[in-house]
Coordinates of C-alpha atoms and ligand atoms in Angstrom, one line a residue:
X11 CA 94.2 81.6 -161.1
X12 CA 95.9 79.0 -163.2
X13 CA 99.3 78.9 -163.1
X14 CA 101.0 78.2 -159.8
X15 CA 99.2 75.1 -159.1
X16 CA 100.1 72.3 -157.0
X17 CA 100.9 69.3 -158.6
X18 CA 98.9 65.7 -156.7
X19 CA 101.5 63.2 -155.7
X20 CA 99.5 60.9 -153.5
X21 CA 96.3 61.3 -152.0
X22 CA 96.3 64.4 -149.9
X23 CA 100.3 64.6 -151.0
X24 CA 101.3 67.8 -152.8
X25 CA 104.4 69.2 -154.4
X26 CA 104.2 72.9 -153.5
X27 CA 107.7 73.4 -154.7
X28 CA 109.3 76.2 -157.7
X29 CA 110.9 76.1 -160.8
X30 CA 113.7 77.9 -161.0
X31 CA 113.8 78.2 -165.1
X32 CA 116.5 80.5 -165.5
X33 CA 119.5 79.6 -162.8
X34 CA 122.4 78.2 -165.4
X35 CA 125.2 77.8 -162.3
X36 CA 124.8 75.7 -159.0
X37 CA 127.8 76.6 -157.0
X38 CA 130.0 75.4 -160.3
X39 CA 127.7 73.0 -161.6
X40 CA 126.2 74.1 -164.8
X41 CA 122.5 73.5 -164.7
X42 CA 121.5 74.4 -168.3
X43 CA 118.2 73.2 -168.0
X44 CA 117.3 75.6 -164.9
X45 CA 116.4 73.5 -161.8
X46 CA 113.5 72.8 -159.0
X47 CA 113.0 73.3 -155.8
X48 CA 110.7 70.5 -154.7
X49 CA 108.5 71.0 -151.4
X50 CA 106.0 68.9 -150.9
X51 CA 103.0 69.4 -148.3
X52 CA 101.6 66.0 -146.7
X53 CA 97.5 66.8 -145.0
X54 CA 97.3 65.0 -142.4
X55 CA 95.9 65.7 -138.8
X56 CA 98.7 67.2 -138.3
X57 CA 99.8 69.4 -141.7
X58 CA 103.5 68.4 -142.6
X59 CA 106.2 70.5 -145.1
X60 CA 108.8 68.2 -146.2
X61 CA 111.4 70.6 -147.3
X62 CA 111.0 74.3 -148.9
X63 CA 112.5 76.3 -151.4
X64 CA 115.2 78.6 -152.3
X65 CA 114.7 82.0 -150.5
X66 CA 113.8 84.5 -153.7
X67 CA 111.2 81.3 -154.4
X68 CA 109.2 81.4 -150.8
X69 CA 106.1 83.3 -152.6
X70 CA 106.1 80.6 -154.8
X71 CA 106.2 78.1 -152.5
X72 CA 103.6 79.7 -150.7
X73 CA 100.9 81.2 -153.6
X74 CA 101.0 76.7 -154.8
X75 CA 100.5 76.3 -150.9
X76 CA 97.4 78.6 -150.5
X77 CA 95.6 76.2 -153.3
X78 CA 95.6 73.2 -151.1
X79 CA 96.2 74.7 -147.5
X80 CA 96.1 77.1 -145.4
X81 CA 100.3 77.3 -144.5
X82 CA 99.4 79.0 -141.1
X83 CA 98.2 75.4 -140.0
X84 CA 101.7 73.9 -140.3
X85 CA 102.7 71.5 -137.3
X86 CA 105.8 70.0 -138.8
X87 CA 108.6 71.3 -141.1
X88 CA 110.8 68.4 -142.0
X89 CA 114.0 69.8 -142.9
X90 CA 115.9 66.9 -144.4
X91 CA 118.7 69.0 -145.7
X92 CA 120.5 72.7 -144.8
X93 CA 121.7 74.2 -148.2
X94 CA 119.8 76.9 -148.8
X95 CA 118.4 76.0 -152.0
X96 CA 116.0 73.6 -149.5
X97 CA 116.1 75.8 -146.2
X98 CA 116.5 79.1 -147.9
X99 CA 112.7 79.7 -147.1
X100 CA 112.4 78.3 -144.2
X101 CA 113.2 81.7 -141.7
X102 CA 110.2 83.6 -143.8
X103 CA 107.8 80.6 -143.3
X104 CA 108.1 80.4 -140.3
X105 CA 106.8 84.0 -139.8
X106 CA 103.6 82.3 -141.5
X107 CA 103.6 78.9 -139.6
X108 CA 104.6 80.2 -136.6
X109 CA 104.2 77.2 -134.3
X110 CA 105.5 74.6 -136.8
X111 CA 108.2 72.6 -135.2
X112 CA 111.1 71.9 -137.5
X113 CA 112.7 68.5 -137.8
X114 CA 115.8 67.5 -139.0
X115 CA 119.2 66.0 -137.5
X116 CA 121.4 67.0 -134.7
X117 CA 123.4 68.3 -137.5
X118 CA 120.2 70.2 -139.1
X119 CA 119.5 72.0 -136.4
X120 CA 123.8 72.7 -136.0
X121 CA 124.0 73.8 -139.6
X122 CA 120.2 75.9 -139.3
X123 CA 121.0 77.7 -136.7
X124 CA 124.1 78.7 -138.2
X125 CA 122.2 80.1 -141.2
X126 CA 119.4 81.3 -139.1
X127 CA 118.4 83.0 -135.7
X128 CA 116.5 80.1 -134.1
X129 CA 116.6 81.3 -130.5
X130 CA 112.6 81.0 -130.9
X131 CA 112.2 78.0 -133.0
X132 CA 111.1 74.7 -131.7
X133 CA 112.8 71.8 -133.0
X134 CA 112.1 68.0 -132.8
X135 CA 116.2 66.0 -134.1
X136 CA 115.7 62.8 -135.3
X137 CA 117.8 60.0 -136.0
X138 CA 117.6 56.9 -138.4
X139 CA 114.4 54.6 -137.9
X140 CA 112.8 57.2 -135.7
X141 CA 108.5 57.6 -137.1
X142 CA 106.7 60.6 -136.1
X143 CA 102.7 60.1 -136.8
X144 CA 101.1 62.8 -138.4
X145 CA 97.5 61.4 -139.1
X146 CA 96.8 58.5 -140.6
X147 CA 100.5 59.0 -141.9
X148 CA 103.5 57.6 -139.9
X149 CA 107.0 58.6 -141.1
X150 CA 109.9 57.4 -141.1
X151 CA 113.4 59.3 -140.9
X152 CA 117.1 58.1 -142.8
X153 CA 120.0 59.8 -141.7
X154 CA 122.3 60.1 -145.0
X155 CA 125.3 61.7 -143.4
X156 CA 127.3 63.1 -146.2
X157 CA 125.2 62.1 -149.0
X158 CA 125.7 65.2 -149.4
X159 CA 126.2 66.8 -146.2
X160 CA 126.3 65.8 -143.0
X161 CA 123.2 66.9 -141.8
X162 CA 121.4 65.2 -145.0
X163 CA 118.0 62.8 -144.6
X164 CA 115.6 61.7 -146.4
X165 CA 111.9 61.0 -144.7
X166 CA 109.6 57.6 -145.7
X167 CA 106.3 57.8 -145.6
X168 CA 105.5 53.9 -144.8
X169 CA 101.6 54.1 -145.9
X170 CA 102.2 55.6 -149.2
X171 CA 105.7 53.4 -149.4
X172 CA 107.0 57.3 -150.6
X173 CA 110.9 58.2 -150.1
X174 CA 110.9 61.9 -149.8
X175 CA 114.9 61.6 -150.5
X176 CA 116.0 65.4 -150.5
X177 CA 119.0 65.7 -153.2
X178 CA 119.9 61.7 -153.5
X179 CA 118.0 60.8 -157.0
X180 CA 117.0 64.4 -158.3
X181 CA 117.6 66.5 -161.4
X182 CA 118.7 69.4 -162.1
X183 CA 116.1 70.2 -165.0
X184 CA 113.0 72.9 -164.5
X185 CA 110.1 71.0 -166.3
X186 CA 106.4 71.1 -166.0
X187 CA 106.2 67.5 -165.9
X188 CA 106.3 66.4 -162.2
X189 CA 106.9 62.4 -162.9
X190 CA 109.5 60.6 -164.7
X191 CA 107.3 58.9 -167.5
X192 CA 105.7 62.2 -167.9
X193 CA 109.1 63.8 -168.8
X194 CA 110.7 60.5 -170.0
X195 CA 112.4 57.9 -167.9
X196 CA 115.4 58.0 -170.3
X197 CA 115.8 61.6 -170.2
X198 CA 115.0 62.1 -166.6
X199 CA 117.5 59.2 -165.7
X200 CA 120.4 60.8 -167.9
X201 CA 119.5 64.4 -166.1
X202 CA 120.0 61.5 -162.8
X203 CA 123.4 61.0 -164.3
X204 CA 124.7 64.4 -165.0
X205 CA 123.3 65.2 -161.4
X206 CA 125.0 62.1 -159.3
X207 CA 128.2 62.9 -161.5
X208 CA 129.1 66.8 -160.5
X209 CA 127.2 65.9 -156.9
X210 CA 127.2 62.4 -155.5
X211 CA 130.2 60.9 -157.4
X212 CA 133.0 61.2 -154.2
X213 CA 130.6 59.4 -151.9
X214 CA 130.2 56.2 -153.7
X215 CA 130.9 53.9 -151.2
X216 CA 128.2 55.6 -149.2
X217 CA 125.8 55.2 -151.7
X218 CA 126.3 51.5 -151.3
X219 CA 125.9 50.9 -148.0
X220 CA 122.9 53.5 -148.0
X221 CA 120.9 51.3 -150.4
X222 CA 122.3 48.2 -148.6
X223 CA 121.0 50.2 -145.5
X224 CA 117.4 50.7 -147.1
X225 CA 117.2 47.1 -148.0
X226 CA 117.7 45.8 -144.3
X227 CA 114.7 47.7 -143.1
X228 CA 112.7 46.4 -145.5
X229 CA 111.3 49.8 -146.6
X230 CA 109.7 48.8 -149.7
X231 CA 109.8 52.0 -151.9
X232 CA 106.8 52.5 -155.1
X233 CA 108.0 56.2 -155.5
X234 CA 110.5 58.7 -154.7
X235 CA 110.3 62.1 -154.5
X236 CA 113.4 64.2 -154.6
X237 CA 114.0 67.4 -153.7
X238 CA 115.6 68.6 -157.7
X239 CA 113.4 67.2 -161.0
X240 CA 111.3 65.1 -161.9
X241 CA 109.6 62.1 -159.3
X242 CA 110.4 58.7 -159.8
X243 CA 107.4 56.2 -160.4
X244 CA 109.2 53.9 -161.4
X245 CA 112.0 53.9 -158.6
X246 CA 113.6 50.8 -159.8
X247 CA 115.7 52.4 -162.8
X248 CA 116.8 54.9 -160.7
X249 CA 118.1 52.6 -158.1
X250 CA 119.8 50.8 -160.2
X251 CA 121.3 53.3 -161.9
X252 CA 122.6 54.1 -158.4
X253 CA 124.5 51.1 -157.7
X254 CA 126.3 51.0 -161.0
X255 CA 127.2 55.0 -160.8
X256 CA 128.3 53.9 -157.5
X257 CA 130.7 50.9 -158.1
X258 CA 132.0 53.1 -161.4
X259 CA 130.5 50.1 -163.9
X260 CA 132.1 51.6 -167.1
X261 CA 131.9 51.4 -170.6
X262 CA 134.9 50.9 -173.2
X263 CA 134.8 54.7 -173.5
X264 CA 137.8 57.2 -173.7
X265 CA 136.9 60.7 -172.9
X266 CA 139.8 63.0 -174.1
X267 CA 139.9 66.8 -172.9
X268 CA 142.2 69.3 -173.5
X269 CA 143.0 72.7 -174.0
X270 CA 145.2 74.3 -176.7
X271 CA 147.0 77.5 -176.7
X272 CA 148.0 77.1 -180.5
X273 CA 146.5 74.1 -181.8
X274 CA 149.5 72.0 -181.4
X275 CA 147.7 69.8 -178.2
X276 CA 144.6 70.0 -180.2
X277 CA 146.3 67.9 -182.8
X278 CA 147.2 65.5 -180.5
X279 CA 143.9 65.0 -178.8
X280 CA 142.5 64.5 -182.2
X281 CA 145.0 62.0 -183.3
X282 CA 144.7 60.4 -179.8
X283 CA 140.6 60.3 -180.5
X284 CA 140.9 58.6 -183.5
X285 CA 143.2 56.2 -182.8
X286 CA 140.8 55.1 -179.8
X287 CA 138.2 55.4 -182.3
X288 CA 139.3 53.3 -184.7
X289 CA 140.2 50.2 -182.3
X290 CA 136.7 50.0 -181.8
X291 CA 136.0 52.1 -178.5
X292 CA 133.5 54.5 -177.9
X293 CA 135.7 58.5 -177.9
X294 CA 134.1 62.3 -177.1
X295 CA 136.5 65.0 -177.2
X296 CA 136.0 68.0 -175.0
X297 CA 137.6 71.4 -175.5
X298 CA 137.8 72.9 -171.9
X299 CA 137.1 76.1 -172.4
X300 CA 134.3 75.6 -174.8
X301 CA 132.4 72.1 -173.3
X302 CA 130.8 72.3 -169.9
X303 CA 132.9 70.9 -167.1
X304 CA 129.8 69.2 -165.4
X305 CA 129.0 67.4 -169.3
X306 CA 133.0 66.2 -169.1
X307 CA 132.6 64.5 -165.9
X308 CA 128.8 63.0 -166.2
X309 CA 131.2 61.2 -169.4
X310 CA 133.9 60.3 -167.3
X311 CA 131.9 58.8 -164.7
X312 CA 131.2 55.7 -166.7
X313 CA 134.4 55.8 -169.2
X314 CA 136.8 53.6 -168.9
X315 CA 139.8 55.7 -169.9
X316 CA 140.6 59.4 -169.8
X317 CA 143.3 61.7 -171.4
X318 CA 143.7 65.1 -170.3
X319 CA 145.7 67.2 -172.6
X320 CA 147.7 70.9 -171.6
X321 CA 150.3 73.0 -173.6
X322 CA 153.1 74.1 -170.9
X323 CA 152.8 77.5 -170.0
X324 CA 154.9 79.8 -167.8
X325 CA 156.8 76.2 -166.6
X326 CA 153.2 74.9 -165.6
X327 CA 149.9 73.6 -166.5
X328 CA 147.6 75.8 -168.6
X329 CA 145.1 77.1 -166.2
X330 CA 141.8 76.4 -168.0
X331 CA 143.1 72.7 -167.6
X332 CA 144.5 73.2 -164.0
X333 CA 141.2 74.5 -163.1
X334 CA 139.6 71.4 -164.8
X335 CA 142.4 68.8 -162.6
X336 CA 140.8 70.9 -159.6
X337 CA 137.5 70.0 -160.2
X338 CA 138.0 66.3 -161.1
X339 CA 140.1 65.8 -158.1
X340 CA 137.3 67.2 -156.2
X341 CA 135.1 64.2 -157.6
X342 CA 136.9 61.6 -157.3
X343 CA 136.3 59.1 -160.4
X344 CA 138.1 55.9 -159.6
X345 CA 139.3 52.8 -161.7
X346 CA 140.7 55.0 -164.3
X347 CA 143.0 54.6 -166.9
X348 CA 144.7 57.6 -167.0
X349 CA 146.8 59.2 -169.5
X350 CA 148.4 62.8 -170.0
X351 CA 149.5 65.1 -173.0
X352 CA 150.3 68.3 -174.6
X353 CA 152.8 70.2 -176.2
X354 CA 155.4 72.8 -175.2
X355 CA 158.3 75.5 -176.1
X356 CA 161.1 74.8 -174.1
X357 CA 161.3 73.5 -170.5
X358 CA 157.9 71.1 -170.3
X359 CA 156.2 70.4 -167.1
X360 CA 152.6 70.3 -167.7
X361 CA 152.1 66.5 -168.5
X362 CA 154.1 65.8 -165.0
X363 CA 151.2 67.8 -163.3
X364 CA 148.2 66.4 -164.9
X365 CA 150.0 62.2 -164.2
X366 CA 150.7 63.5 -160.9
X367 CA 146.8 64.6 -160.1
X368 CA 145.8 61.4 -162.0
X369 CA 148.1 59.0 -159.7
X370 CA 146.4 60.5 -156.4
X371 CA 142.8 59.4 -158.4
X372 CA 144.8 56.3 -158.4
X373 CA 144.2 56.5 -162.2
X374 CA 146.4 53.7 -164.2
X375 CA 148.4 56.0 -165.4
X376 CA 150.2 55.4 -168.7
X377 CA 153.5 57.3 -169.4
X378 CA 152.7 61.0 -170.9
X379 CA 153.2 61.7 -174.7
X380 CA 154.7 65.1 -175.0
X381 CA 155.7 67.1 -178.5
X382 CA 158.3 70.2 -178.8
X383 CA 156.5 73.0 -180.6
X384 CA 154.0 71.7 -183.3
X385 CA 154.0 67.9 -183.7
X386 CA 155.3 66.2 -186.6
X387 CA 153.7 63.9 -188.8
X388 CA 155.9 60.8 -186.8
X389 CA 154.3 62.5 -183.6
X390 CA 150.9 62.0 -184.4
X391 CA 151.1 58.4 -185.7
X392 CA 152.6 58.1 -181.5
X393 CA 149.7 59.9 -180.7
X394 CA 147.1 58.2 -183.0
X395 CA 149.1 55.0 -181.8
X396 CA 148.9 55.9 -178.0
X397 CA 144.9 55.9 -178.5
X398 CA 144.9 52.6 -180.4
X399 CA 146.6 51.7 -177.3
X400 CA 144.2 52.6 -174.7
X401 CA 141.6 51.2 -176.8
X402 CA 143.4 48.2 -176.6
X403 CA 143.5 48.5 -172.6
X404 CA 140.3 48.9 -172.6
X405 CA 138.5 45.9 -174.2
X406 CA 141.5 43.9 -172.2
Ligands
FEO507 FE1 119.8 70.6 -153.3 FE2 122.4 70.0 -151.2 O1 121.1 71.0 -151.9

């Protein structure tokens, strides 16, 4: 047969893993480029699984399996990660391999169990800096609590110098291409973006002192492997990506969103964008119930201003845009600028909402421009004004 095939990552390395090219939604995050599930089998004395696949994917998983292995021969079943999307799997292979012994964190086996009935299942929990030899193979376990959950690792293989890091550097994007330079660096490394921004962006910090981690024990890294996309062979770009997602470098970028009920706040984003615009800054305007919420934040992540616009409805926000406030809160972009807008009938209230969410981002937030009804001609030159400012801020 030809399709299905494994794809050769090292010597004796496979990725046995499943594209998944029609999903469009990962619990809110729009994937429009489908997504993998990356499972990779390591022959060794003693086979290894690092990771498997998304439940409705296990035949898959298993049919790329069968053309390198036999999967009944399985010893070990590193389970770096509980979200089903990785463990989904995982109960019907081990009706296949059914001595493999599964090993993850304390918190793995916690959060498996709680997904799973494993009264039977034998279970070896690790913790950072712990090897387990397989072969000729010796890895090496990372406990990355909360990147992104708490039972999260990521295994090393030190012979190959291979980080098998789970969800920390993948993609969201279903290609045939397995590497980076395959797909192209640039392209996989702003999928990287999009993913770290509606994933990885509240645990900054963390990131930090993870790579600050990895660099104290010296584990010298010539690939990595993640669990979503496209592998890294050239791991560099993508850990330097990391450490400037992570300290929030930005660009002298405004990213204005907004949602209108009769065009009136549309106006004023528009005059806002150009005024921005034309003091020199970098400007993308966002409609929120047209633009994809996950595109909006992978733009805020490295602007250096945002204005969030809402007509007043009912005495409160319009919900398209709470729903939006909701979502960005959620993330957590620091080192904002931060401004509000909109317009409304009678009694207001919408801008107060949208500074108030911005000051607990700890945004720098910059009093709200707010029009009665439609805005005047005066009104937009505040508005077109009130960009020119935030440019201004900006490039301060
Ligand atoms: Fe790809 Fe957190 O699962």
């Amino acid at each position: 047969m030809h399709h299905l095939n494994p794809v050769e990552v090292r010597d004796g390395i496979y990725w046995v893993g499943a594209l998944d090219w029609m999903e469009r939604d990962f619990h809110d995050f729009d994937i429009w480029r489908g997504t993998s599930y990356n499972a990779y089998v390591l022959l060794d004395d003693h086979m290894t699984l690092v990771d498997t696949v998304k439940e409705n994917f296990f035949k898959e998983m298993l049919e790329r399996m069968h053309k390198v292995a036999d999967p009944s021969k399985i010893e070990y079943i590193i389970a770096n990660h509980v979200e089903t999307d990785h463990s989904g799997a995982l109960a019907r292979l081990k009706e296949v391999a059914k001595d493999a012994v599964i090993v993850c964190t304390e918190k793995g086996r916690e959060g498996l169990c709680k997904h799973f009935s494993c009264e039977n299942w034998e279970f070896k929990t690790v913790k950072t800096g712990d090897e387990l030899k397989i072969g000729k193979r010796t890895l090496v376990f990372l406990e990355m609590p909360m990147l992104h959950w708490p039972d999260s690792m990521a295994t090393y293989v030190k012979e190959e110098k291979l980080l098998l890091s789970n969800d920390a550097f993948g993609q969201h994007v279903a290609s045939l291409e397995r590497f980076d330079e395959e797909f192209g660096v640039e392209e996989a490394l702003r999928w990287a973006k999009t993913y770290y921004a509606n994933i990885l962006m509240p645990f900054g910090e963390l990131v930090k002192r993870k790579l600050n981690e990895v660099e104290k024990l010296g584990l010298e890294i010539e690939m990595i492997a993640p669990s979503h996309g496209v592998i890294w062979r050239n791991p560099a770009k993508i850990l330097e990506a990391y450490r400037k997602w992570a300290d929030f470098e930005a660009e002298n970028k405004l990213v204005v969103v907004y949602d209108t009920m009769w065009g009136s706040t549309e106006k004023l984003a528009r005059a806002i964008s150009e005024g921005a615009s034309s003091s020199g800054v970098e400007v993308r305007l966002f409609h929120l119930r047209n633009d994809s919420w996950s595109e909006i934040m992978t733009e805020i992540l490295d602007a250096k201003a945002v204005a969030v616009g809402s007509p007043t409805t009912h005495n409160t926000v319009f919900p398209p845009v709470a729903g939006f406030l909701a979502y960005m809160r959620g993330l957590k972009p620091k080192r904002k600028i931060g401004v509000a807008f909109g317009s409304y009938g009678w009694s207001g209230g919408a801008v107060k909402e949208i500074s108030r969410a911005m000051e607990e981002l700890k945004f720098e937030v910059l009093e709200p421009l707010q029009v009665k009804f439609r805005p005047t001609a005066e009104e937009l030159t505040r508005a077109f004004d009130l960009g020119a400012r935030l440019a201004e801020k900006m490039q301060r």
